[in-house]
PDB file of C-alpha atoms in Angstrom:
ATOM      1  CA  MET A   1       8.489  -7.223   7.036  1.00  0.00           C
ATOM      2  CA  GLU A   2      12.211  -7.693   6.759  1.00  0.00           C
ATOM      3  CA  SER A   3      12.699  -6.211   3.299  1.00  0.00           C
ATOM      4  CA  ASP A   4      11.052  -3.772   0.873  1.00  0.00           C
ATOM      5  CA  ASN A   5       8.327  -5.342  -1.241  1.00  0.00           C
ATOM      6  CA  ILE A   6       7.969  -3.600  -4.624  1.00  0.00           C
ATOM      7  CA  TYR A   7       5.911  -4.897  -7.541  1.00  0.00           C
ATOM      8  CA  GLN A   8       5.082  -3.751 -11.095  1.00  0.00           C
ATOM      9  CA  VAL A   9       1.685  -3.282 -12.723  1.00  0.00           C
ATOM     10  CA  ARG A  10       1.133  -2.278 -16.336  1.00  0.00           C
ATOM     11  CA  LYS A  11      -1.717   0.204 -16.724  1.00  0.00           C
ATOM     12  CA  GLY A  12      -2.232   1.192 -20.349  1.00  0.00           C
ATOM     13  CA  MET A  13       1.092   2.405 -21.754  1.00  0.00           C
ATOM     14  CA  VAL A  14       2.712   2.914 -18.346  1.00  0.00           C
ATOM     15  CA  THR A  15       4.403   0.481 -15.987  1.00  0.00           C
ATOM     16  CA  TRP A  16       3.764   1.475 -12.384  1.00  0.00           C
ATOM     17  CA  PHE A  17       5.721   0.463  -9.317  1.00  0.00           C
ATOM     18  CA  PHE A  18       3.900   0.020  -6.010  1.00  0.00           C
ATOM     19  CA  GLY A  19       5.144  -1.273  -2.698  1.00  0.00           C
ATOM     20  CA  VAL A  20       5.794  -1.020   0.979  1.00  0.00           C
ATOM     21  CA  LYS A  21       9.030  -0.410   2.824  1.00  0.00           C
ATOM     22  CA  LYS A  22      10.451  -2.856   5.345  1.00  0.00           C
ATOM     23  CA  GLY A  23       9.254  -2.379   8.906  1.00  0.00           C
ATOM     24  CA  SER A  24       6.374  -3.146  11.227  1.00  0.00           C
ATOM     25  CA  TYR A  25       2.748  -3.056  10.132  1.00  0.00           C
ATOM     26  CA  ILE A  26      -0.021  -2.912  12.755  1.00  0.00           C
ATOM     27  CA  ALA A  27      -3.680  -3.839  12.166  1.00  0.00           C
ATOM     28  CA  LYS A  28      -5.447  -0.563  12.914  1.00  0.00           C
ATOM     29  CA  TYR A  29      -8.586  -0.168  10.791  1.00  0.00           C
ATOM     30  CA  GLN A  30     -11.166  -2.144   8.869  1.00  0.00           C
ATOM     31  CA  ASP A  31     -14.093  -1.477   6.572  1.00  0.00           C
ATOM     32  CA  GLU A  32     -16.491  -3.706   4.649  1.00  0.00           C
ATOM     33  CA  SER A  33     -13.757  -4.659   2.130  1.00  0.00           C
ATOM     34  CA  GLY A  34     -10.766  -5.469   4.304  1.00  0.00           C
ATOM     35  CA  TYR A  35      -8.238  -4.829   7.035  1.00  0.00           C
ATOM     36  CA  TYR A  36      -5.672  -2.013   6.991  1.00  0.00           C
ATOM     37  CA  PHE A  37      -2.225  -2.625   8.444  1.00  0.00           C
ATOM     38  CA  GLU A  38      -0.669   0.771   9.026  1.00  0.00           C
ATOM     39  CA  GLY A  39       3.015   1.279   8.435  1.00  0.00           C
ATOM     40  CA  SER A  40       5.092   3.900  10.176  1.00  0.00           C
ATOM     41  CA  ASN A  41       5.437   7.330   8.609  1.00  0.00           C
ATOM     42  CA  TYR A  42       5.625   7.053   4.796  1.00  0.00           C
ATOM     43  CA  SER A  43       5.906   3.309   4.336  1.00  0.00           C
ATOM     44  CA  ALA A  44       3.964   3.046   1.037  1.00  0.00           C
ATOM     45  CA  CYS A  45       5.554   4.049  -2.249  1.00  0.00           C
ATOM     46  CA  MET A  46       4.769   4.348  -5.937  1.00  0.00           C
ATOM     47  CA  GLY A  47       6.451   5.425  -9.149  1.00  0.00           C
ATOM     48  CA  THR A  48       6.483   4.918 -12.887  1.00  0.00           C
ATOM     49  CA  GLN A  49       8.901   3.384 -15.350  1.00  0.00           C
ATOM     50  CA  GLY A  50      10.537   6.707 -16.059  1.00  0.00           C
ATOM     51  CA  LYS A  51      14.099   7.732 -15.384  1.00  0.00           C
ATOM     52  CA  THR A  52      14.498   5.624 -12.259  1.00  0.00           C
ATOM     53  CA  GLY A  53      12.131   2.687 -12.798  1.00  0.00           C
ATOM     54  CA  GLU A  54      11.214   2.291  -9.178  1.00  0.00           C
ATOM     55  CA  CYS A  55       9.156   3.742  -6.334  1.00  0.00           C
ATOM     56  CA  THR A  56       9.979   7.442  -6.237  1.00  0.00           C
ATOM     57  CA  SER A  57       7.084   8.902  -4.187  1.00  0.00           C
ATOM     58  CA  ARG A  58       6.764   8.042  -0.499  1.00  0.00           C
ATOM     59  CA  LEU A  59       3.157   8.015   0.742  1.00  0.00           C
ATOM     60  CA  MET A  60       1.261   7.388   3.959  1.00  0.00           C
ATOM     61  CA  GLY A  61      -0.245   3.921   3.869  1.00  0.00           C
ATOM     62  CA  GLY A  62       0.509   0.273   4.387  1.00  0.00           C
ATOM     63  CA  ILE A  63      -0.921  -3.136   3.609  1.00  0.00           C
ATOM     64  CA  TRP A  64      -4.565  -3.991   2.919  1.00  0.00           C
ATOM     65  CA  GLN A  65      -5.932  -7.530   3.349  1.00  0.00           C
ATOM     66  CA  SER A  66      -9.191  -8.614   1.710  1.00  0.00           C
ATOM     67  CA  LYS A  67     -11.973  -9.932   3.916  1.00  0.00           C
ATOM     68  CA  THR A  68     -13.349 -12.157   1.128  1.00  0.00           C
ATOM     69  CA  ASP A  69      -9.937 -13.579   0.105  1.00  0.00           C
ATOM     70  CA  PRO A  70      -7.496 -13.612   3.030  1.00  0.00           C
ATOM     71  CA  THR A  71      -4.599 -14.426   0.669  1.00  0.00           C
ATOM     72  CA  ASP A  72      -5.147 -11.138  -1.245  1.00  0.00           C
ATOM     73  CA  PHE A  73      -2.786  -8.471   0.132  1.00  0.00           C
ATOM     74  CA  ARG A  74      -2.276  -5.118  -1.589  1.00  0.00           C
ATOM     75  CA  MET A  75      -0.518  -1.842  -0.999  1.00  0.00           C
ATOM     76  CA  TYR A  76      -2.777   1.018   0.031  1.00  0.00           C
ATOM     77  CA  SER A  77      -2.065   4.719   0.325  1.00  0.00           C
ATOM     78  CA  ILE A  78      -3.923   7.830   1.320  1.00  0.00           C
ATOM     79  CA  ASP A  79      -4.984   9.771  -1.769  1.00  0.00           C
ATOM     80  CA  GLY A  80      -3.051  12.999  -1.974  1.00  0.00           C
ATOM     81  CA  SER A  81      -0.750  12.248   0.945  1.00  0.00           C
ATOM     82  CA  SER A  82       2.744  13.653   0.971  1.00  0.00           C
ATOM     83  CA  GLU A  83       5.688  13.798   3.298  1.00  0.00           C
ATOM     84  CA  GLU A  84       4.668  17.303   4.371  1.00  0.00           C
ATOM     85  CA  GLU A  85       1.631  15.948   6.260  1.00  0.00           C
ATOM     86  CA  SER A  86       1.446  14.327   9.681  1.00  0.00           C
ATOM     87  CA  SER A  87       1.110  10.565   9.537  1.00  0.00           C
ATOM     88  CA  SER A  88      -1.557  10.751  12.274  1.00  0.00           C
ATOM     89  CA  VAL A  89      -4.268  11.447   9.672  1.00  0.00           C
ATOM     90  CA  GLN A  90      -4.616   7.847   8.533  1.00  0.00           C
ATOM     91  CA  GLY A  91      -7.727   6.844  10.492  1.00  0.00           C
ATOM     92  CA  TYR A  92      -9.458  10.105   9.597  1.00  0.00           C
ATOM     93  CA  ALA A  93      -8.676   9.551   5.900  1.00  0.00           C
ATOM     94  CA  LEU A  94     -10.413   6.162   6.016  1.00  0.00           C
ATOM     95  CA  THR A  95     -13.641   7.758   7.236  1.00  0.00           C
ATOM     96  CA  LEU A  96     -13.459  10.192   4.301  1.00  0.00           C
ATOM     97  CA  GLY A  97     -12.942   7.418   1.713  1.00  0.00           C
ATOM     98  CA  LYS A  98      -9.476   8.673   0.863  1.00  0.00           C
ATOM     99  CA  TYR A  99      -7.767   5.291   0.910  1.00  0.00           C
ATOM    100  CA  VAL A 100      -6.597   3.960  -2.469  1.00  0.00           C
ATOM    101  CA  ILE A 101      -6.151   0.181  -2.685  1.00  0.00           C
ATOM    102  CA  GLU A 102      -3.867  -0.657  -5.578  1.00  0.00           C
ATOM    103  CA  THR A 103      -4.130  -3.380  -8.228  1.00  0.00           C
ATOM    104  CA  LYS A 104      -3.907  -7.003  -7.158  1.00  0.00           C
ATOM    105  CA  SER A 105      -0.519  -8.700  -7.511  1.00  0.00           C
ATOM    106  CA  GLU A 106       0.016 -12.417  -6.835  1.00  0.00           C
ATOM    107  CA  GLU A 107       3.719 -11.760  -6.311  1.00  0.00           C
ATOM    108  CA  PHE A 108       3.065  -9.099  -3.666  1.00  0.00           C
ATOM    109  CA  SER A 109       0.373 -11.204  -1.928  1.00  0.00           C
ATOM    110  CA  LYS A 110       2.725 -14.210  -1.654  1.00  0.00           C
ATOM    111  CA  LYS A 111       5.610 -12.175  -0.258  1.00  0.00           C
ATOM    112  CA  VAL A 112       3.481 -10.223   2.209  1.00  0.00           C
ATOM    113  CA  GLY A 113       1.354 -13.221   3.202  1.00  0.00           C
ATOM    114  CA  GLY A 114       4.490 -15.047   4.300  1.00  0.00           C
ATOM    115  CA  SER A 115       5.283 -12.195   6.706  1.00  0.00           C
ATOM    116  CA  PHE A 116       1.933 -12.293   8.554  1.00  0.00           C
TER     117      PHE A 116
END
């Protein structure tokens, strides 16, 4: 991807920001739900509509693609990941069910889908 791809999702009273940073994403893993394209280091991000109104936390993760709807792309992250951990834990986290696939966004899917 040539630019950051950030999108907003309203959950209850809070507006969340999710996204992925520009860079290369490599198809590395799959499960029954989809394919996982791993980004380098801390390529996933999230934040809330607080003081900054943007992604403020960098997480290990990347882009997930649905097996049932190939046009459905979403940001995924490893639950509890932080910049203090080695990014080599991604495959291991999948086996433990630690991947979090975020809410569907047509805007995100269209932007990401055009990059693949």
